[in-house]
Coordinates of C-alpha atoms in Angstrom, one line a residue:
X4 CA 22.7 -29.7 -0.6
X5 CA 22.3 -27.6 2.5
X6 CA 19.4 -26.0 2.9
X7 CA 20.1 -22.1 3.2
X8 CA 17.3 -19.8 5.1
X9 CA 17.2 -16.0 5.6
X10 CA 15.1 -14.6 7.7
X11 CA 13.0 -11.3 7.2
X12 CA 11.5 -9.8 9.7
X13 CA 14.4 -7.3 9.2
X14 CA 14.5 -4.9 6.4
X15 CA 18.7 -5.7 5.7
X16 CA 17.2 -9.7 5.9
X17 CA 14.3 -8.7 3.2
X18 CA 16.6 -6.8 0.1
X19 CA 18.9 -10.1 1.3
X20 CA 16.6 -13.2 0.9
X21 CA 15.0 -11.0 -2.4
X22 CA 18.3 -11.4 -4.2
X23 CA 19.6 -14.6 -2.4
X24 CA 15.9 -16.4 -4.0
X25 CA 17.0 -14.4 -7.6
X26 CA 19.4 -15.9 -7.9
X27 CA 19.1 -19.2 -7.1
X28 CA 16.0 -18.9 -9.2
X29 CA 18.3 -18.5 -11.9
X30 CA 20.0 -21.1 -12.0
X31 CA 17.5 -23.3 -11.5
X32 CA 17.4 -24.5 -8.2
X33 CA 13.6 -24.7 -5.3
X34 CA 13.4 -21.8 -2.9
X35 CA 10.3 -21.9 -0.2
X36 CA 8.8 -19.2 0.0
X37 CA 6.1 -18.0 1.9
X38 CA 2.6 -16.3 0.5
X39 CA -1.1 -15.0 2.0
X40 CA -2.2 -18.5 1.6
X41 CA 0.5 -21.1 3.1
X42 CA 4.3 -21.9 2.0
X43 CA 4.9 -22.8 -1.3
X44 CA 8.0 -23.9 -3.4
X45 CA 9.3 -21.4 -6.1
X46 CA 10.8 -22.8 -9.8
X47 CA 11.6 -21.7 -12.8
X48 CA 9.3 -23.1 -15.4
X49 CA 12.2 -22.9 -17.8
X50 CA 14.7 -24.8 -15.8
X51 CA 13.1 -28.0 -17.2
X52 CA 15.6 -30.3 -14.3
X53 CA 14.0 -27.2 -12.1
X54 CA 11.2 -28.6 -13.3
X55 CA 12.3 -32.9 -12.8
X56 CA 12.2 -31.5 -9.2
X57 CA 10.1 -29.9 -8.1
X58 CA 8.2 -33.0 -9.4
X59 CA 9.2 -35.6 -7.1
X60 CA 10.6 -34.5 -4.4
X61 CA 6.5 -33.6 -4.6
X62 CA 5.7 -36.4 -5.7
X63 CA 3.1 -34.9 -8.5
X64 CA 2.2 -36.9 -10.6
X65 CA 3.6 -35.7 -14.3
X66 CA 0.4 -35.2 -16.3
X67 CA -0.9 -32.1 -13.3
X68 CA 1.2 -29.3 -14.5
X69 CA 2.2 -25.9 -12.1
X70 CA 0.1 -22.3 -11.6
X71 CA 2.4 -20.1 -13.4
X72 CA 2.5 -16.8 -9.7
X73 CA 3.0 -13.3 -11.9
X74 CA 3.7 -9.8 -10.0
X75 CA 1.9 -7.7 -12.0
X76 CA -1.9 -8.3 -13.7
X77 CA -0.5 -7.6 -16.3
X78 CA 1.2 -9.9 -16.9
X79 CA -1.9 -11.9 -17.9
X80 CA -2.2 -11.6 -21.0
X81 CA 2.1 -13.4 -21.8
X82 CA 0.3 -16.7 -21.2
X83 CA -2.9 -16.6 -21.4
X84 CA -5.0 -15.7 -25.4
X85 CA -7.6 -15.0 -24.0
X86 CA -10.0 -12.8 -20.3
X87 CA -13.6 -13.2 -20.2
X88 CA -15.5 -10.3 -18.3
X89 CA -15.9 -12.5 -15.4
X90 CA -12.0 -13.6 -15.0
X91 CA -10.8 -9.3 -15.1
X92 CA -14.2 -9.2 -12.2
X93 CA -12.2 -11.8 -10.0
X94 CA -8.9 -10.5 -11.2
X95 CA -10.3 -7.2 -10.2
X96 CA -11.9 -7.9 -6.9
X97 CA -9.0 -11.3 -5.9
X98 CA -6.0 -10.0 -7.2
X99 CA -3.1 -9.7 -5.6
X100 CA -4.8 -12.5 -3.3
X101 CA -5.4 -15.6 -2.8
X102 CA -7.4 -16.6 -5.9
X103 CA -5.7 -19.3 -8.8
X104 CA -7.2 -18.3 -12.2
X105 CA -7.5 -21.7 -15.3
X106 CA -6.9 -19.1 -18.7
X107 CA -7.4 -20.0 -21.5
X108 CA -3.9 -20.2 -22.0
X109 CA -1.6 -20.1 -25.6
X110 CA -0.4 -23.9 -25.7
X111 CA 3.2 -23.0 -26.9
X112 CA 3.9 -21.1 -24.1
X113 CA 2.4 -23.0 -22.2
X114 CA 4.5 -25.8 -23.1
X115 CA 7.3 -23.8 -22.3
X116 CA 7.2 -23.1 -19.1
X117 CA 5.6 -26.6 -18.0
X118 CA 2.7 -24.5 -16.5
X119 CA -0.8 -25.5 -16.6
X120 CA -4.4 -25.7 -15.0
X121 CA -4.7 -28.7 -12.6
X122 CA -8.3 -29.4 -14.8
X123 CA -9.0 -30.5 -18.8
X124 CA -6.0 -30.5 -21.3
X125 CA -2.9 -29.4 -20.1
X126 CA -2.3 -27.4 -23.5
X127 CA -5.6 -25.4 -23.2
X128 CA -5.4 -23.7 -20.2
X129 CA -3.4 -21.6 -18.4
X130 CA -2.7 -21.8 -14.4
X131 CA -2.2 -18.4 -12.2
X132 CA -1.9 -16.7 -9.6
X133 CA -0.6 -13.1 -7.9
X134 CA 0.8 -13.2 -4.7
X135 CA -0.7 -10.9 -2.0
X136 CA 2.4 -10.8 -0.6
X137 CA 5.3 -8.2 -0.8
X138 CA 7.5 -10.5 -0.4
X139 CA 7.1 -13.1 -3.0
X140 CA 5.9 -10.9 -5.5
X141 CA 9.2 -8.8 -5.3
X142 CA 11.2 -12.1 -5.7
X143 CA 8.7 -12.3 -9.0
X144 CA 9.4 -9.5 -9.6
X145 CA 13.7 -9.6 -9.5
X146 CA 13.7 -13.1 -10.8
X147 CA 14.0 -12.6 -15.0
X148 CA 12.3 -15.4 -15.5
X149 CA 8.5 -17.9 -15.6
X150 CA 8.4 -19.0 -11.9
X151 CA 5.6 -21.7 -10.4
X152 CA 5.1 -22.3 -6.8
X153 CA 2.9 -25.1 -5.6
X154 CA 2.2 -25.4 -1.9
X155 CA 5.4 -27.1 -0.3
X156 CA 4.7 -30.1 0.9
X157 CA 5.1 -33.8 -0.5
X158 CA 2.3 -35.8 -1.4
X159 CA -0.6 -36.2 1.3
X160 CA 0.5 -34.2 3.5
X161 CA -0.7 -30.4 4.5
X162 CA 1.1 -28.0 3.2
X163 CA 3.1 -25.9 5.0
X164 CA 2.2 -22.9 6.8
X165 CA 6.8 -21.7 8.4
X166 CA 9.3 -21.7 7.4
X167 CA 10.6 -24.6 10.1
X168 CA 7.7 -27.2 8.4
X169 CA 9.0 -26.3 5.2
X170 CA 12.4 -27.4 6.3
X171 CA 11.3 -30.7 8.2
X172 CA 9.2 -31.9 4.8
X173 CA 12.5 -30.7 1.9
X174 CA 16.1 -30.3 4.0
X175 CA 18.6 -30.8 1.5
X176 CA 16.0 -31.0 -1.0
X177 CA 16.3 -27.3 -1.4
X178 CA 19.3 -24.8 -2.0
X179 CA 16.6 -22.0 0.0
X180 CA 14.4 -20.9 2.1
X181 CA 12.3 -17.4 2.7
X182 CA 11.6 -17.1 7.1
X183 CA 8.4 -14.6 7.5
X184 CA 7.3 -16.0 9.8
X185 CA 3.5 -17.6 9.7
X186 CA 1.6 -17.7 6.3
X187 CA -1.5 -14.8 7.3
X188 CA -3.8 -17.4 5.9
X189 CA -3.3 -20.7 6.8
X190 CA -5.3 -21.8 4.1
X191 CA -4.5 -22.9 0.1
X192 CA -5.9 -20.4 -2.5
X193 CA -9.4 -20.9 -4.5
X194 CA -9.0 -22.5 -7.8
X195 CA -11.7 -21.3 -10.2
X196 CA -11.1 -22.5 -13.7
X197 CA -13.0 -20.0 -16.9
X198 CA -14.3 -20.6 -20.5
X199 CA -13.5 -18.6 -22.2
X200 CA -17.1 -17.5 -22.5
X201 CA -16.9 -16.6 -19.1
X202 CA -18.5 -19.6 -17.6
X203 CA -16.5 -20.5 -13.6
X204 CA -16.3 -23.8 -12.4
X205 CA -14.5 -24.0 -9.0
X206 CA -11.8 -26.2 -8.9
X207 CA -11.1 -25.9 -5.3
X208 CA -12.5 -24.2 -2.2
X209 CA -9.7 -22.3 -0.3
X210 CA -9.4 -18.7 0.8
X211 CA -12.2 -16.7 -0.8
X212 CA -15.3 -18.8 -0.4
X213 CA -18.1 -19.5 -3.2
X214 CA -20.5 -16.7 -2.1
X215 CA -17.9 -14.6 -2.9
X216 CA -16.7 -15.2 -5.7
X217 CA -20.8 -14.9 -6.6
X218 CA -20.6 -11.5 -5.5
X219 CA -17.2 -11.2 -6.9
X220 CA -19.0 -11.5 -10.6
X221 CA -22.3 -9.5 -10.3
X222 CA -24.0 -8.3 -13.2
X223 CA -23.4 -4.4 -12.6
X224 CA -25.0 -1.4 -14.3
X225 CA -23.4 2.3 -13.8
X226 CA -25.0 5.3 -14.7
X227 CA -23.5 8.2 -14.7
X228 CA -23.9 12.2 -14.3
X229 CA -21.2 15.0 -13.1
X230 CA -22.6 15.3 -9.5
X231 CA -24.5 12.0 -8.9
X232 CA -27.7 14.3 -6.7
X233 CA -30.5 14.1 -9.9
X234 CA -30.5 12.3 -13.1
X235 CA -27.9 9.0 -12.3
X236 CA -29.8 8.4 -9.1
X237 CA -33.8 7.9 -11.2
X238 CA -31.9 6.6 -13.6
X239 CA -30.6 3.3 -10.8
X240 CA -34.0 3.9 -9.5
X241 CA -36.1 3.0 -12.3
X242 CA -33.7 0.6 -12.9
X243 CA -33.7 -1.6 -9.8
X244 CA -37.4 -1.4 -10.6
X245 CA -38.1 -2.7 -13.8
X246 CA -35.5 -5.8 -14.0
X247 CA -36.8 -6.2 -10.1
X248 CA -39.7 -6.6 -12.2
X249 CA -38.2 -8.3 -14.8
X250 CA -36.5 -11.2 -12.9
X251 CA -40.1 -11.4 -10.2
X252 CA -37.6 -10.7 -7.1
X253 CA -38.0 -7.5 -4.7
X254 CA -35.2 -5.1 -5.5
X255 CA -33.1 -6.0 -2.0
X256 CA -33.3 -9.7 -3.6
X257 CA -31.9 -8.2 -7.5
X258 CA -28.2 -9.5 -6.3
X259 CA -29.8 -12.1 -5.8
X260 CA -30.4 -13.3 -9.2
X261 CA -27.3 -11.6 -10.3
X262 CA -27.7 -8.6 -10.7
X263 CA -26.3 -4.7 -9.3
X264 CA -27.6 -1.7 -10.3
X265 CA -25.6 1.3 -9.0
X266 CA -25.0 5.3 -9.9
X267 CA -21.9 8.2 -9.6
X268 CA -21.0 11.4 -10.0
X269 CA -17.8 12.7 -12.1
X270 CA -17.6 15.6 -10.5
X271 CA -19.2 13.8 -7.3
X272 CA -17.6 15.0 -3.7
X273 CA -19.9 12.1 -2.0
X274 CA -22.1 11.3 0.6
X275 CA -24.7 14.3 -1.2
X276 CA -27.9 13.3 -0.6
X277 CA -30.8 13.6 -4.0
X278 CA -31.8 17.2 -4.5
X279 CA -35.1 17.3 -3.2
X280 CA -37.1 17.8 -6.7
X281 CA -35.2 14.4 -7.8
X282 CA -36.9 13.0 -5.2
X283 CA -40.3 15.0 -5.2
X284 CA -40.5 13.2 -8.3
X285 CA -39.2 9.8 -8.7
X286 CA -42.1 10.0 -5.7
X287 CA -44.6 11.0 -7.2
X288 CA -44.5 7.7 -10.0
X289 CA -43.8 5.3 -6.4
X290 CA -39.6 5.5 -6.7
X291 CA -38.0 6.6 -2.4
X292 CA -34.4 7.9 -3.2
X293 CA -34.4 9.9 -0.7
X294 CA -31.5 7.4 0.8
X295 CA -29.5 8.1 -2.1
X296 CA -25.5 9.6 -1.0
X297 CA -23.9 10.3 -3.9
X298 CA -20.1 8.3 -5.0
X299 CA -17.2 10.0 -6.9
X300 CA -17.1 7.6 -10.1
X301 CA -14.0 5.6 -9.4
X302 CA -11.7 3.4 -11.1
X303 CA -13.1 0.5 -9.2
X304 CA -16.4 1.2 -9.7
X305 CA -15.5 1.5 -13.8
X306 CA -13.5 -2.4 -13.9
X307 CA -16.6 -3.2 -12.0
X308 CA -19.3 -2.0 -13.6
X309 CA -20.7 -4.8 -16.5
X310 CA -22.8 -2.0 -18.6
X311 CA -22.2 2.4 -17.5
X312 CA -24.6 4.2 -19.6
X313 CA -24.0 7.9 -18.9
X314 CA -26.1 11.0 -19.8
X315 CA -24.1 13.0 -22.0
X316 CA -20.6 12.7 -24.4
X317 CA -18.6 14.3 -22.5
X318 CA -19.8 11.9 -19.6
X319 CA -17.9 9.0 -21.7
X320 CA -15.0 11.4 -22.1
X321 CA -14.6 11.2 -18.1
X322 CA -15.0 7.3 -18.2
X323 CA -12.3 6.8 -20.7
X324 CA -10.1 9.0 -18.9
X325 CA -10.7 7.1 -15.3
X326 CA -10.3 3.2 -17.7
X327 CA -9.7 4.1 -21.6
X328 CA -11.2 -0.1 -21.6
X329 CA -13.6 0.6 -19.9
X330 CA -15.3 2.7 -24.0
X331 CA -16.8 -0.5 -25.1
X332 CA -18.7 -0.7 -21.8
X333 CA -19.8 2.3 -21.4
X334 CA -23.1 4.2 -24.0
X335 CA -25.3 7.8 -24.1
X336 CA -27.9 5.9 -21.9
X337 CA -30.2 7.2 -25.2
X338 CA -30.9 4.7 -26.6
X339 CA -31.3 8.0 -29.6
X340 CA -27.8 9.2 -28.6
X341 CA -29.4 12.2 -27.3
X342 CA -27.6 13.9 -24.1
X343 CA -30.4 13.9 -21.4
X344 CA -29.9 17.6 -20.2
X345 CA -29.0 18.5 -16.8
X346 CA -31.8 20.3 -14.4
X347 CA -30.7 21.0 -11.3
X348 CA -31.2 24.5 -10.1
X349 CA -34.8 24.9 -12.8
X350 CA -38.3 24.1 -12.3
X351 CA -39.7 20.8 -11.1
X352 CA -41.5 20.9 -14.4
X353 CA -38.0 20.9 -15.5
X354 CA -37.3 18.0 -13.5
X355 CA -39.8 16.4 -14.3
X356 CA -39.5 15.8 -18.0
X357 CA -36.0 14.7 -17.7
X358 CA -37.6 12.0 -15.5
X359 CA -39.9 10.6 -18.3
X360 CA -36.8 11.5 -20.4
X361 CA -34.9 8.4 -18.3
X362 CA -38.3 6.8 -17.4
X363 CA -38.4 5.8 -21.0
X364 CA -34.6 5.6 -22.2
X365 CA -34.5 2.8 -18.4
X366 CA -37.1 0.5 -20.2
X367 CA -35.4 0.4 -23.2
X368 CA -31.6 -0.4 -22.3
X369 CA -32.6 -2.7 -20.3
X370 CA -34.1 -4.4 -22.5
X371 CA -31.1 -4.8 -24.1
X372 CA -29.3 -7.1 -21.4

């Protein structure tokens, strides 16, 4: 067999590479393919002979299964029986990118595709990755088959970082190699197993470090109002104080013990300081919110938040309009279901009443976390 190499550094070459790779994969062949981490060997998991060849040239043990690579985040549901919240947060932070997730699998599909995690019961888990390189995802999108992509190296050798290294390892053993130059990161993906209960276990450290993983899964509490210049900054200030007191840390150290508190506004343009009245009434109770800057409510903020507290029912509608999946994590700040009125433009006495209502309701909600 002759190994064909296609350079992808021109528009014509890129298109030809994607087309050729799709044809080889769908016919049961092997493709040396670049990713943002290292080069990999792509094979159709639905062709037993392709998996057998892949296992042979990599000298891969039978019990060590291959990770499935997917082009879309929504593809997770095809292979995993559940998506724990911590896994969802890792996906939102790092996909597409150098993170492989090991999740509860769908046993029947796992057996059929010969792809599962490198830990535990291979029937019960599945390894999934959404590569960060557009070329890789374009091949995955074009291929009408499930694709696995382990690193391009024989057992005991360093993973290939260039197409030349792939050819050196596997010349005549694979049908095609796509040459996109040197892999940008040059290190393997980080592999994290997330149990059905959301517990994380790092199976392999790679491009993403432990501190990055920890920051990504910090429990995030989000307070939402309209302009993010009075009600939600006051709620944010009270929540930080309550949580820091309960956990015995300085407010600046909340993230180190697993909590992040933020606020946003559904109609905020961002960058505005809190209203002078809000700053005044919060200082009266020993909390300084003057350094806060308003921020707009975004899809990223909503997806990252584990607990979303809104001031009025229409804010719930605004959150759902941004991300309908966040509805289950969104509730009125008042446990009694009462709206907290907007004090903007009103007297300092109104601000004090709103402040005291927010203080009471925040204390109640933080006790529930």
